[in-house]
Each structure stands twice: as C-alpha cells, then as structure tokens.
Amino acid sequence: MGPQVGIIMGSDSDLPVMQAAADVLKEFGIEIELTVVSAHRTPLRMVEYASTARDRGLKVIIAGAGGAAHLPGMVASITSLPVIGVPIKSSNSIDGWDSILSILQMPNGIPVATVALNAAKNAGILAATIIGSFDPTTGDKITAYKRDLEAEVLKKVEKLKSGGWSNSFD
Ligand code: RP5
C-alpha cells in the first residue's frame, strides 16, 4: 500500500522526540515514512515534500520542529492533507513556549493540529485516529487501545481501594 503517514522534522536532533510517533504508528500497523525536512535550511525540499505528499498516497503528515518552528505551518499551507504539529524543546528553544506558539498560533484558514510539547506519541495516536475514521481495521485498533487504557486505570483504582494509599508514596 505504501506509507500512509509522513513523519518529518526540522533536524535529526529532533529524532529522539519524534521516534515516539513512529513507534506508536508501528504498534497500530500503519506504514510510515520518516525524514528530515527543514523549513529554513531546505525550503525548496519542503515545498517539494508538501506538494507531492497527497499524490504519493500519504493521508496525514506529522511535522516536528523546535524554536522558530515554522515547518508544520508552512507544510499545512501547501498540502491539503491534515498536518499534526509537534512542538519540540530543542537546543535553540528558550523554554518550549517558542516552539508551541510558533506551531499553535496559525492564521485562520490554515489549521495545524498542535499536540503538547514533545508529545510525539500523541501525534502518532492522532494520526492513527484520523486514519481510523475511514479505515475500520485501524478504527478498531484505536477502540481497543482506549479500552486498554481504561482497564489500566481501573486496575489502579482497585489497587488503591484494596491495598490502601497511605504508603504508596514512600
Ligand atoms: C529546528 O531547529 C529544528 O526542528 C530543531 O528543533 C532545531 C535545532 O536544529 P539543529 O541545530 O539541532 O539542527 O529547525
């Protein structure tokens, strides 16, 4: 079938964070492609990547960047695919807020679905959820994933109920 999700990032220094998106998409059995595309250092490559993404069969793009994080917004301005932005607390980021606001505060007309700081795993889950909205196999996996999360929490509730909580933080 070919990759359904494109994971791109401004630098290979973003990879330790962005790896989590690739890992969770692999768990859901979704084929990905992953590469470096820099809005500032390789602007022509960014235009090429974004303008061909849909024709190449991608359904969602996840774009991570830090500091003056223009990659997700610029890619969203070119492609008609949904773009999920991952703000990264990178070496050139002051405190993470620069990355968050650069990705979050998009003008009307060009939305980017922005996840929390360094939250590449959530970006992967959101990408799988978008694919699950038209692919029942993936949709069922998302349902099962959420049931598992619920079961884990309920197990913790039971543990606190039966074992007590007073020594839990010793
Ligand atoms: C951004 O600058 C990248 O997305 C990365 O988060 C940051 C630092 O890049 P390097 O200097 O490590 O290549 O464009």
PDB file of C-alpha atoms and ligand atoms in Angstrom:
ATOM      1  CA  MET A   1       0.000   0.000   0.000  1.00  0.00           C
ATOM      2  CA  GLY A   2       2.887   2.392   0.765  1.00  0.00           C
ATOM      3  CA  PRO A   3       3.341   4.801   3.647  1.00  0.00           C
ATOM      4  CA  GLN A   4       0.172   6.421   4.984  1.00  0.00           C
ATOM      5  CA  VAL A   5       1.769   8.808   7.439  1.00  0.00           C
ATOM      6  CA  GLY A   6       4.703  11.073   6.707  1.00  0.00           C
ATOM      7  CA  ILE A   7       6.777  12.000   9.750  1.00  0.00           C
ATOM      8  CA  ILE A   8       9.060  14.945   9.124  1.00  0.00           C
ATOM      9  CA  MET A   9      11.235  17.032  11.400  1.00  0.00           C
ATOM     10  CA  GLY A  10      13.401  20.100  11.092  1.00  0.00           C
ATOM     11  CA  SER A  11      16.609  18.342  12.127  1.00  0.00           C
ATOM     12  CA  ASP A  12      17.925  14.911  13.043  1.00  0.00           C
ATOM     13  CA  SER A  13      18.344  16.380  16.544  1.00  0.00           C
ATOM     14  CA  ASP A  14      14.518  16.174  16.757  1.00  0.00           C
ATOM     15  CA  LEU A  15      14.566  12.409  16.191  1.00  0.00           C
ATOM     16  CA  PRO A  16      14.854  11.292  19.850  1.00  0.00           C
ATOM     17  CA  VAL A  17      11.495  13.032  20.446  1.00  0.00           C
ATOM     18  CA  MET A  18       9.854  12.182  17.106  1.00  0.00           C
ATOM     19  CA  GLN A  19      10.770   8.484  17.387  1.00  0.00           C
ATOM     20  CA  ALA A  20       7.727   8.025  19.672  1.00  0.00           C
ATOM     21  CA  ALA A  21       5.361   8.872  16.801  1.00  0.00           C
ATOM     22  CA  ALA A  22       6.997   6.248  14.594  1.00  0.00           C
ATOM     23  CA  ASP A  23       6.897   3.657  17.391  1.00  0.00           C
ATOM     24  CA  VAL A  24       3.201   4.049  18.185  1.00  0.00           C
ATOM     25  CA  LEU A  25       2.217   4.046  14.491  1.00  0.00           C
ATOM     26  CA  LYS A  26       4.180   0.811  14.095  1.00  0.00           C
ATOM     27  CA  GLU A  27       2.165  -0.635  17.017  1.00  0.00           C
ATOM     28  CA  PHE A  28      -1.019   0.232  15.100  1.00  0.00           C
ATOM     29  CA  GLY A  29       0.391  -1.454  11.977  1.00  0.00           C
ATOM     30  CA  ILE A  30       0.487   1.775   9.972  1.00  0.00           C
ATOM     31  CA  GLU A  31       3.237   2.192   7.421  1.00  0.00           C
ATOM     32  CA  ILE A  32       5.214   5.418   7.733  1.00  0.00           C
ATOM     33  CA  GLU A  33       7.961   7.338   6.033  1.00  0.00           C
ATOM     34  CA  LEU A  34      10.317   9.403   8.174  1.00  0.00           C
ATOM     35  CA  THR A  35      12.781  12.055   7.064  1.00  0.00           C
ATOM     36  CA  VAL A  36      14.304  15.456   7.783  1.00  0.00           C
ATOM     37  CA  VAL A  37      12.741  18.464   6.051  1.00  0.00           C
ATOM     38  CA  SER A  38      13.827  21.905   7.240  1.00  0.00           C
ATOM     39  CA  ALA A  39      11.638  24.929   6.543  1.00  0.00           C
ATOM     40  CA  HIS A  40      14.607  27.268   6.882  1.00  0.00           C
ATOM     41  CA  ARG A  41      17.559  25.223   5.648  1.00  0.00           C
ATOM     42  CA  THR A  42      15.840  23.287   2.832  1.00  0.00           C
ATOM     43  CA  PRO A  43      12.812  25.412   1.850  1.00  0.00           C
ATOM     44  CA  LEU A  44      12.629  24.005  -1.689  1.00  0.00           C
ATOM     45  CA  ARG A  45      12.683  20.433  -0.361  1.00  0.00           C
ATOM     46  CA  MET A  46       9.837  21.397   1.999  1.00  0.00           C
ATOM     47  CA  VAL A  47       7.742  22.692  -0.905  1.00  0.00           C
ATOM     48  CA  GLU A  48       8.515  19.555  -2.940  1.00  0.00           C
ATOM     49  CA  TYR A  49       7.652  17.268   0.002  1.00  0.00           C
ATOM     50  CA  ALA A  50       4.399  19.002   0.886  1.00  0.00           C
ATOM     51  CA  SER A  51       3.169  19.457  -2.678  1.00  0.00           C
ATOM     52  CA  THR A  52       3.684  15.781  -3.607  1.00  0.00           C
ATOM     53  CA  ALA A  53       2.610  14.193  -0.306  1.00  0.00           C
ATOM     54  CA  ARG A  54      -1.025  13.554  -1.204  1.00  0.00           C
ATOM     55  CA  ASP A  55      -0.287  12.160  -4.670  1.00  0.00           C
ATOM     56  CA  ARG A  56       2.251   9.826  -3.083  1.00  0.00           C
ATOM     57  CA  GLY A  57      -0.557   8.298  -1.012  1.00  0.00           C
ATOM     58  CA  LEU A  58       0.059   9.877   2.374  1.00  0.00           C
ATOM     59  CA  LYS A  59      -3.066  10.544   4.446  1.00  0.00           C
ATOM     60  CA  VAL A  60      -1.596  12.558   7.325  1.00  0.00           C
ATOM     61  CA  ILE A  61       1.636  14.470   7.920  1.00  0.00           C
ATOM     62  CA  ILE A  62       3.238  14.782  11.351  1.00  0.00           C
ATOM     63  CA  ALA A  63       5.753  17.619  11.471  1.00  0.00           C
ATOM     64  CA  GLY A  64       8.022  18.296  14.439  1.00  0.00           C
ATOM     65  CA  ALA A  65      10.200  21.348  14.954  1.00  0.00           C
ATOM     66  CA  GLY A  66      11.683  23.474  17.721  1.00  0.00           C
ATOM     67  CA  GLY A  67      12.379  27.149  18.358  1.00  0.00           C
ATOM     68  CA  ALA A  68      11.172  29.217  15.405  1.00  0.00           C
ATOM     69  CA  ALA A  69       9.131  26.166  14.452  1.00  0.00           C
ATOM     70  CA  HIS A  70       7.735  27.101  11.048  1.00  0.00           C
ATOM     71  CA  LEU A  71       7.769  23.652   9.423  1.00  0.00           C
ATOM     72  CA  PRO A  72       4.270  22.398  10.405  1.00  0.00           C
ATOM     73  CA  GLY A  73       2.522  25.633   9.453  1.00  0.00           C
ATOM     74  CA  MET A  74       4.347  26.035   6.163  1.00  0.00           C
ATOM     75  CA  VAL A  75       3.675  22.416   5.199  1.00  0.00           C
ATOM     76  CA  ALA A  76      -0.001  22.910   6.109  1.00  0.00           C
ATOM     77  CA  SER A  77      -0.092  25.973   3.855  1.00  0.00           C
ATOM     78  CA  ILE A  78       0.954  23.849   0.866  1.00  0.00           C
ATOM     79  CA  THR A  79      -0.745  20.463   1.301  1.00  0.00           C
ATOM     80  CA  SER A  80      -4.440  19.551   1.504  1.00  0.00           C
ATOM     81  CA  LEU A  81      -3.632  16.757   3.974  1.00  0.00           C
ATOM     82  CA  PRO A  82      -4.174  17.172   7.719  1.00  0.00           C
ATOM     83  CA  VAL A  83      -0.974  18.293   9.457  1.00  0.00           C
ATOM     84  CA  ILE A  84      -0.207  17.496  13.084  1.00  0.00           C
ATOM     85  CA  GLY A  85       2.456  19.714  14.634  1.00  0.00           C
ATOM     86  CA  VAL A  86       4.798  18.581  17.398  1.00  0.00           C
ATOM     87  CA  PRO A  87       6.477  21.461  19.266  1.00  0.00           C
ATOM     88  CA  ILE A  88       9.939  20.346  20.378  1.00  0.00           C
ATOM     89  CA  LYS A  89      12.021  21.743  23.202  1.00  0.00           C
ATOM     90  CA  SER A  90      15.182  21.845  21.125  1.00  0.00           C
ATOM     91  CA  SER A  91      18.659  23.296  21.651  1.00  0.00           C
ATOM     92  CA  ASN A  92      17.554  26.621  20.112  1.00  0.00           C
ATOM     93  CA  SER A  93      14.291  26.739  22.068  1.00  0.00           C
ATOM     94  CA  ILE A  94      14.188  29.167  25.008  1.00  0.00           C
ATOM     95  CA  ASP A  95      11.741  27.250  27.177  1.00  0.00           C
ATOM     96  CA  GLY A  96       9.477  25.381  24.749  1.00  0.00           C
ATOM     97  CA  TRP A  97       6.883  28.137  24.565  1.00  0.00           C
ATOM     98  CA  ASP A  98       8.528  29.494  21.410  1.00  0.00           C
ATOM     99  CA  SER A  99       8.053  26.113  19.703  1.00  0.00           C
ATOM    100  CA  ILE A 100       4.474  25.767  20.977  1.00  0.00           C
ATOM    101  CA  LEU A 101       3.342  29.222  19.941  1.00  0.00           C
ATOM    102  CA  SER A 102       5.081  29.066  16.539  1.00  0.00           C
ATOM    103  CA  ILE A 103       3.036  25.964  15.718  1.00  0.00           C
ATOM    104  CA  LEU A 104      -0.185  26.764  17.577  1.00  0.00           C
ATOM    105  CA  GLN A 105      -0.950  30.338  16.591  1.00  0.00           C
ATOM    106  CA  MET A 106      -1.814  29.747  12.946  1.00  0.00           C
ATOM    107  CA  PRO A 107      -3.878  32.277  10.985  1.00  0.00           C
ATOM    108  CA  ASN A 108      -7.480  31.476  10.045  1.00  0.00           C
ATOM    109  CA  GLY A 109      -7.656  29.170   7.042  1.00  0.00           C
ATOM    110  CA  ILE A 110      -4.501  27.141   7.699  1.00  0.00           C
ATOM    111  CA  PRO A 111      -5.039  24.930  10.755  1.00  0.00           C
ATOM    112  CA  VAL A 112      -2.352  22.761  12.330  1.00  0.00           C
ATOM    113  CA  ALA A 113      -3.440  20.194  14.927  1.00  0.00           C
ATOM    114  CA  THR A 114      -0.916  21.013  17.641  1.00  0.00           C
ATOM    115  CA  VAL A 115      -0.077  18.488  20.358  1.00  0.00           C
ATOM    116  CA  ALA A 116       1.674  19.184  23.669  1.00  0.00           C
ATOM    117  CA  LEU A 117       5.393  19.928  23.980  1.00  0.00           C
ATOM    118  CA  ASN A 118       7.429  16.879  22.872  1.00  0.00           C
ATOM    119  CA  ALA A 119       4.181  14.868  22.607  1.00  0.00           C
ATOM    120  CA  ALA A 120       5.124  12.900  19.504  1.00  0.00           C
ATOM    121  CA  LYS A 121       3.346   9.799  20.831  1.00  0.00           C
ATOM    122  CA  ASN A 122       0.057  11.685  20.919  1.00  0.00           C
ATOM    123  CA  ALA A 123       0.737  12.938  17.390  1.00  0.00           C
ATOM    124  CA  GLY A 124       1.094   9.311  16.266  1.00  0.00           C
ATOM    125  CA  ILE A 125      -2.111   8.306  18.045  1.00  0.00           C
ATOM    126  CA  LEU A 126      -3.965  11.249  16.492  1.00  0.00           C
ATOM    127  CA  ALA A 127      -2.674  10.328  13.027  1.00  0.00           C
ATOM    128  CA  ALA A 128      -3.865   6.734  13.565  1.00  0.00           C
ATOM    129  CA  THR A 129      -7.231   8.061  14.772  1.00  0.00           C
ATOM    130  CA  ILE A 130      -7.621  10.113  11.574  1.00  0.00           C
ATOM    131  CA  ILE A 131      -6.837   7.019   9.506  1.00  0.00           C
ATOM    132  CA  GLY A 132      -9.226   5.011  11.701  1.00  0.00           C
ATOM    133  CA  SER A 133     -12.059   7.362  10.726  1.00  0.00           C
ATOM    134  CA  PHE A 134     -12.087   5.837   7.227  1.00  0.00           C
ATOM    135  CA  ASP A 135     -10.228   2.545   7.749  1.00  0.00           C
ATOM    136  CA  PRO A 136     -12.253   0.205  10.017  1.00  0.00           C
ATOM    137  CA  THR A 137      -9.281  -2.049  10.865  1.00  0.00           C
ATOM    138  CA  THR A 138      -7.355   0.899  12.285  1.00  0.00           C
ATOM    139  CA  GLY A 139     -10.523   2.305  13.881  1.00  0.00           C
ATOM    140  CA  ASP A 140     -10.997  -0.982  15.765  1.00  0.00           C
ATOM    141  CA  LYS A 141      -7.386  -0.837  16.962  1.00  0.00           C
ATOM    142  CA  ILE A 142      -7.967   2.660  18.341  1.00  0.00           C
ATOM    143  CA  THR A 143     -11.074   1.436  20.157  1.00  0.00           C
ATOM    144  CA  ALA A 144      -9.103  -1.464  21.656  1.00  0.00           C
ATOM    145  CA  TYR A 145      -6.255   0.891  22.630  1.00  0.00           C
ATOM    146  CA  LYS A 146      -8.663   3.140  24.533  1.00  0.00           C
ATOM    147  CA  ARG A 147     -10.243   0.137  26.264  1.00  0.00           C
ATOM    148  CA  ASP A 148      -6.774  -0.969  27.388  1.00  0.00           C
ATOM    149  CA  LEU A 149      -6.069   2.491  28.806  1.00  0.00           C
ATOM    150  CA  GLU A 150      -9.353   2.392  30.671  1.00  0.00           C
ATOM    151  CA  ALA A 151      -8.634  -1.089  32.027  1.00  0.00           C
ATOM    152  CA  GLU A 152      -5.196   0.017  33.256  1.00  0.00           C
ATOM    153  CA  VAL A 153      -6.690   2.934  35.193  1.00  0.00           C
ATOM    154  CA  LEU A 154      -9.452   0.780  36.651  1.00  0.00           C
ATOM    155  CA  LYS A 155      -6.807  -1.704  37.808  1.00  0.00           C
ATOM    156  CA  LYS A 156      -5.054   1.147  39.638  1.00  0.00           C
ATOM    157  CA  VAL A 157      -8.356   2.210  41.193  1.00  0.00           C
ATOM    158  CA  GLU A 158      -8.828  -1.339  42.516  1.00  0.00           C
ATOM    159  CA  LYS A 159      -5.251  -1.470  43.790  1.00  0.00           C
ATOM    160  CA  LEU A 160      -5.725   1.742  45.759  1.00  0.00           C
ATOM    161  CA  LYS A 161      -9.066   0.537  47.043  1.00  0.00           C
ATOM    162  CA  SER A 162      -7.823  -2.852  48.245  1.00  0.00           C
ATOM    163  CA  GLY A 163      -4.214  -2.007  49.199  1.00  0.00           C
ATOM    164  CA  GLY A 164      -4.793   1.481  50.537  1.00  0.00           C
ATOM    165  CA  TRP A 165      -2.854   4.572  49.576  1.00  0.00           C
ATOM    166  CA  SER A 166      -1.109   5.826  52.708  1.00  0.00           C
ATOM    167  CA  ASN A 167       2.222   4.064  51.962  1.00  0.00           C
ATOM    168  CA  SER A 168       2.006   4.416  48.156  1.00  0.00           C
ATOM    169  CA  PHE A 169       4.440   7.334  48.029  1.00  0.00           C
ATOM    170  CA  ASP A 170       7.047   6.003  50.495  1.00  0.00           C
TER     171      ASP A 170
HETATM  172  C1  RP5 B   1      14.744  23.496  14.266  1.00  0.00           C
HETATM  173  O1  RP5 B   1      15.910  23.873  14.907  1.00  0.00           O
HETATM  174  C2  RP5 B   1      14.765  22.003  14.289  1.00  0.00           C
HETATM  175  O2  RP5 B   1      13.479  21.477  14.165  1.00  0.00           O
HETATM  176  C3  RP5 B   1      15.394  21.695  15.603  1.00  0.00           C
HETATM  177  O3  RP5 B   1      14.384  21.512  16.600  1.00  0.00           O
HETATM  178  C4  RP5 B   1      16.174  22.952  15.923  1.00  0.00           C
HETATM  179  C5  RP5 B   1      17.672  22.732  16.101  1.00  0.00           C
HETATM  180  O4  RP5 B   1      18.214  22.150  14.947  1.00  0.00           O
HETATM  181  P1  RP5 B   1      19.756  21.721  14.920  1.00  0.00           P
HETATM  182  O5  RP5 B   1      20.552  22.979  15.069  1.00  0.00           O
HETATM  183  O6  RP5 B   1      19.961  20.757  16.050  1.00  0.00           O
HETATM  184  O7  RP5 B   1      19.970  21.049  13.581  1.00  0.00           O
HETATM  185  O8  RP5 B   1      14.664  23.998  12.973  1.00  0.00           O
END
